[in-house]
Coordinates of C-alpha atoms in Angstrom, one line a residue:
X114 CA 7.3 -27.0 -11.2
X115 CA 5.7 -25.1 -13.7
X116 CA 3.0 -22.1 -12.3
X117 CA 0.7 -19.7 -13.7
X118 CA 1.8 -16.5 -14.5
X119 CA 0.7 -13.8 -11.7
X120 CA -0.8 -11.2 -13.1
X121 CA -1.4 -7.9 -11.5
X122 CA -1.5 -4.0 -11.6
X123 CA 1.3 -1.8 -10.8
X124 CA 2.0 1.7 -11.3
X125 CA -1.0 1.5 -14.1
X126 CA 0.2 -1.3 -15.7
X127 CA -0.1 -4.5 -15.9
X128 CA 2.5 -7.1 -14.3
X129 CA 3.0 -10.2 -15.9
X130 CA 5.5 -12.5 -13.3
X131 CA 6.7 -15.7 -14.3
X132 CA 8.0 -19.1 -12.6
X133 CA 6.7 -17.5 -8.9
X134 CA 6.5 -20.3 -6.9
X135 CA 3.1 -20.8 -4.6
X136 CA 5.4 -20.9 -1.7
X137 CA 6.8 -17.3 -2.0
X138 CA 5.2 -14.8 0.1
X139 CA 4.6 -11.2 -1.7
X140 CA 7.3 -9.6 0.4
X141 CA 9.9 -11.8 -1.3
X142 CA 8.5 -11.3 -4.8
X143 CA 8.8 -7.4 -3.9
X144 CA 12.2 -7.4 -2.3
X145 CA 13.8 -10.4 -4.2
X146 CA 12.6 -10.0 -8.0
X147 CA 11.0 -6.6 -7.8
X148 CA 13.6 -4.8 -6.2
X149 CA 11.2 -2.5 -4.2
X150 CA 13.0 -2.5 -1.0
X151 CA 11.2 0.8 0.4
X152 CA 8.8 -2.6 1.7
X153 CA 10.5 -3.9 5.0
X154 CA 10.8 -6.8 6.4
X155 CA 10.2 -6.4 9.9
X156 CA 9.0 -9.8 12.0
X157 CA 8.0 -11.8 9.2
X158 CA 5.2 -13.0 11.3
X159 CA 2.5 -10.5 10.3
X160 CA 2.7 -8.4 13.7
X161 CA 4.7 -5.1 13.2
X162 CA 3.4 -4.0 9.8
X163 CA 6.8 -3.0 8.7
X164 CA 5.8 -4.8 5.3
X165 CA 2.5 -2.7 4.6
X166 CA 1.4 -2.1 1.1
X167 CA -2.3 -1.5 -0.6
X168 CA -4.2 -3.9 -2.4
X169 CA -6.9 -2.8 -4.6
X170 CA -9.7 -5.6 -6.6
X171 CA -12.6 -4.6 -8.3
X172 CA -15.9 -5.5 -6.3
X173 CA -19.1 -4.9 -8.1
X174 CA -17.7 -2.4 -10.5
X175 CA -16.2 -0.6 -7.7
X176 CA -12.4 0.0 -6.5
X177 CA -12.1 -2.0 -2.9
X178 CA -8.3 -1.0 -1.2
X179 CA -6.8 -2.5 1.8
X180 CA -3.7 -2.3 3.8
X181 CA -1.9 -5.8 3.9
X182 CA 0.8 -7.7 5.3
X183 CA 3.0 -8.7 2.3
X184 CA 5.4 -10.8 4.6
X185 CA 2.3 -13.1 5.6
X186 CA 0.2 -12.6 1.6
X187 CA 1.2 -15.6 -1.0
X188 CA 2.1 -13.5 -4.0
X189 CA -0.4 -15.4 -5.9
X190 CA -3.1 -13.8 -4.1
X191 CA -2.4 -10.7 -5.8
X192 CA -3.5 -12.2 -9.1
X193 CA -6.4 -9.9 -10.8
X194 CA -5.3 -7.4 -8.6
X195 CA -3.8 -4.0 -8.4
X196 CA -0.8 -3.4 -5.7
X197 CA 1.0 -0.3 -4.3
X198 CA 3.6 -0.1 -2.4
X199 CA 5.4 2.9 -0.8
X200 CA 7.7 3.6 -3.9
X201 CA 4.7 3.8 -5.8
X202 CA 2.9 6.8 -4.5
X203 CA 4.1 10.2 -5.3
X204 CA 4.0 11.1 -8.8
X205 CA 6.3 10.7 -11.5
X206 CA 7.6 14.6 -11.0
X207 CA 8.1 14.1 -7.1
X208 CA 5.3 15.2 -5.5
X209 CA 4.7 13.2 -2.9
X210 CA 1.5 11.6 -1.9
X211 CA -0.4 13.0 1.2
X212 CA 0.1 10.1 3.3
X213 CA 3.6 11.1 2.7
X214 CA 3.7 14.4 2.7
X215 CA 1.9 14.6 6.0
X216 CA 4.4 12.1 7.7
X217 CA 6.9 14.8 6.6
X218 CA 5.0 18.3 7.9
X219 CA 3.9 16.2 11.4
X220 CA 7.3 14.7 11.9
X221 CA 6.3 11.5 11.8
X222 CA 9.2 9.8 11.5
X223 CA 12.5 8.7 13.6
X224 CA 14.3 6.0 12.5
X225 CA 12.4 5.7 9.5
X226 CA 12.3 1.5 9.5
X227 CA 8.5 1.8 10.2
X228 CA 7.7 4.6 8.1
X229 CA 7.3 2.7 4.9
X230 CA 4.2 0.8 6.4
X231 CA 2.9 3.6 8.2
X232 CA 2.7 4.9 5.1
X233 CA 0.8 2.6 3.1
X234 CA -1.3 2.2 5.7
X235 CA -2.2 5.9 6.1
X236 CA -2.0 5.5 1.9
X237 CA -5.1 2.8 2.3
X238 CA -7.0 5.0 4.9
X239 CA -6.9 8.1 2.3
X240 CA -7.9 5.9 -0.5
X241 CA -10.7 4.5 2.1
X242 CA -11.5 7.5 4.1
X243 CA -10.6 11.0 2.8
X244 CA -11.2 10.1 -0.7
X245 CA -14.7 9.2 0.1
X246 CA -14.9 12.7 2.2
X247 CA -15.2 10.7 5.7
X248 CA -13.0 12.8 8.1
X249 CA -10.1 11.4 10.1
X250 CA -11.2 11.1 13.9
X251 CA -8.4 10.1 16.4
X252 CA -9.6 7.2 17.0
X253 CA -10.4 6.2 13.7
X254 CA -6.6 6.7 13.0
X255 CA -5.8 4.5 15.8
X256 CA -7.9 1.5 14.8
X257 CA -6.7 2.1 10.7
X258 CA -3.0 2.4 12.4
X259 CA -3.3 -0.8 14.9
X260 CA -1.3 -3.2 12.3
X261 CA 1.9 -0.8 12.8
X262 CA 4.5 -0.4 15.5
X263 CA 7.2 1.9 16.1
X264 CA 9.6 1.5 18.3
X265 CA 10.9 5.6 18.2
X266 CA 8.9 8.3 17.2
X267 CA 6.2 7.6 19.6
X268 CA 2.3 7.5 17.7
X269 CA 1.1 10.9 18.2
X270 CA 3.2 12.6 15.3
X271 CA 1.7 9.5 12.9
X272 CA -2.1 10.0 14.2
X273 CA -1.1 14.1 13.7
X274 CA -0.2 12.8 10.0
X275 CA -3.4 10.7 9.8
X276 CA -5.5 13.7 10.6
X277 CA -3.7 16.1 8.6
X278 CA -3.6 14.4 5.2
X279 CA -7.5 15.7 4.6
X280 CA -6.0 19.1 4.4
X281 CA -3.4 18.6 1.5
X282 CA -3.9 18.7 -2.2
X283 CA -5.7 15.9 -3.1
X284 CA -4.4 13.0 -4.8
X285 CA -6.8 10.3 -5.7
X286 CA -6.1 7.1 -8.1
X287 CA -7.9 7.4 -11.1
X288 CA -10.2 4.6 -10.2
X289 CA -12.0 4.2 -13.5
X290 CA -8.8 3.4 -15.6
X291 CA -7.6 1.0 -12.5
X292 CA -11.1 -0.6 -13.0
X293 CA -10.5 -1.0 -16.9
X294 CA -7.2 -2.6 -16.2
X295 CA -8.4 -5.3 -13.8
X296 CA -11.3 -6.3 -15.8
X297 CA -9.1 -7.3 -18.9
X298 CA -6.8 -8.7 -16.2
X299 CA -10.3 -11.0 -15.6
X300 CA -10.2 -11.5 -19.0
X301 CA -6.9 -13.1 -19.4

């Protein structure tokens, strides 16, 4: 069977996949051919949000992000698009990302399965939320969070993280050169 090429950012540059069958699910691309097992596989079934990463597509000339499932996204989907996924997020000398770094300082973490989800999704609500100066209101940190379980920590330590991030160096994605990049993804 012969497929299109899947084309997507990552890390700032562009992906080019081939031979990904329709059929494969992004999780498996990550995990399989990737090799970014910081994604988990949790239920496969789109419930426990062990699998979280971030999506990012250009809307209007503007940077749109969202927290996904990759165990229920076709890889395909991600074509034009940009992806991160929790190896993805600190910088090249180590510092880690807020989202990370305040899972760290509020404990946030047991077992550590979920953490790579929680993570992306707090990731998505600092891209969505802090980065466009909205604070972080409990409750807005449950309803961001309600696509992730734990089964160990407990959730007040990750809504303590949520809330906390806002107070960390900042650490935005340079959305004009991620813009750049998925236009002459449009192109090709």
């Amino acid at each position: 069977m012969t497929t299109t090429p899947l084309k997507f950012v990552r890390r700032g540059e562009i992906v080019t996949l081939h031979g990904i069958p329709p059929t494969r699910t992004l999780l498996e691309v990550l995990r399989e051919d990737l090799h970014c097992t910081g994604t988990k596989e949790g239920c496969n079934e789109g419930d426990c949000g062990a699998c979280t990463v971030v999506v990012g597509e250009s809307v209007n000339g503007e940077l749109q992000t969202k927290a996904v499932n990759s165990c229920i996204k076709m890889a395909h989907s991600l074509n034009g698009k940009a992806l991160w996924t929790v190896e993805d997020i600190a910088t090249d000398d180590g510092r880690l990302h807020p989202a990370q770094e305040a899972m760290v300082q509020c404990h946030g973490s047991q077992c550590g399965f979920c953490t790579p989800g929680f993570v992306m999704s707090l990731f998505g609500m600092y891209q969505n939320r802090v980065c466009q100066g909205q604070s972080i209101s409990r409750a807005l940190a449950q309803q961001d969070l309600s696509g992730n379980l734990c089964r160990c920590t407990g959730y007040r330590p990750i809504l303590d993280a949520a809330q906390h991030m806002a107070q960390l160096p900042p650490m935005a994605v340079n959305e004009a050169e991620l813009l750049q990049k998925l236009e002459l993804l449009a192109l090709t």
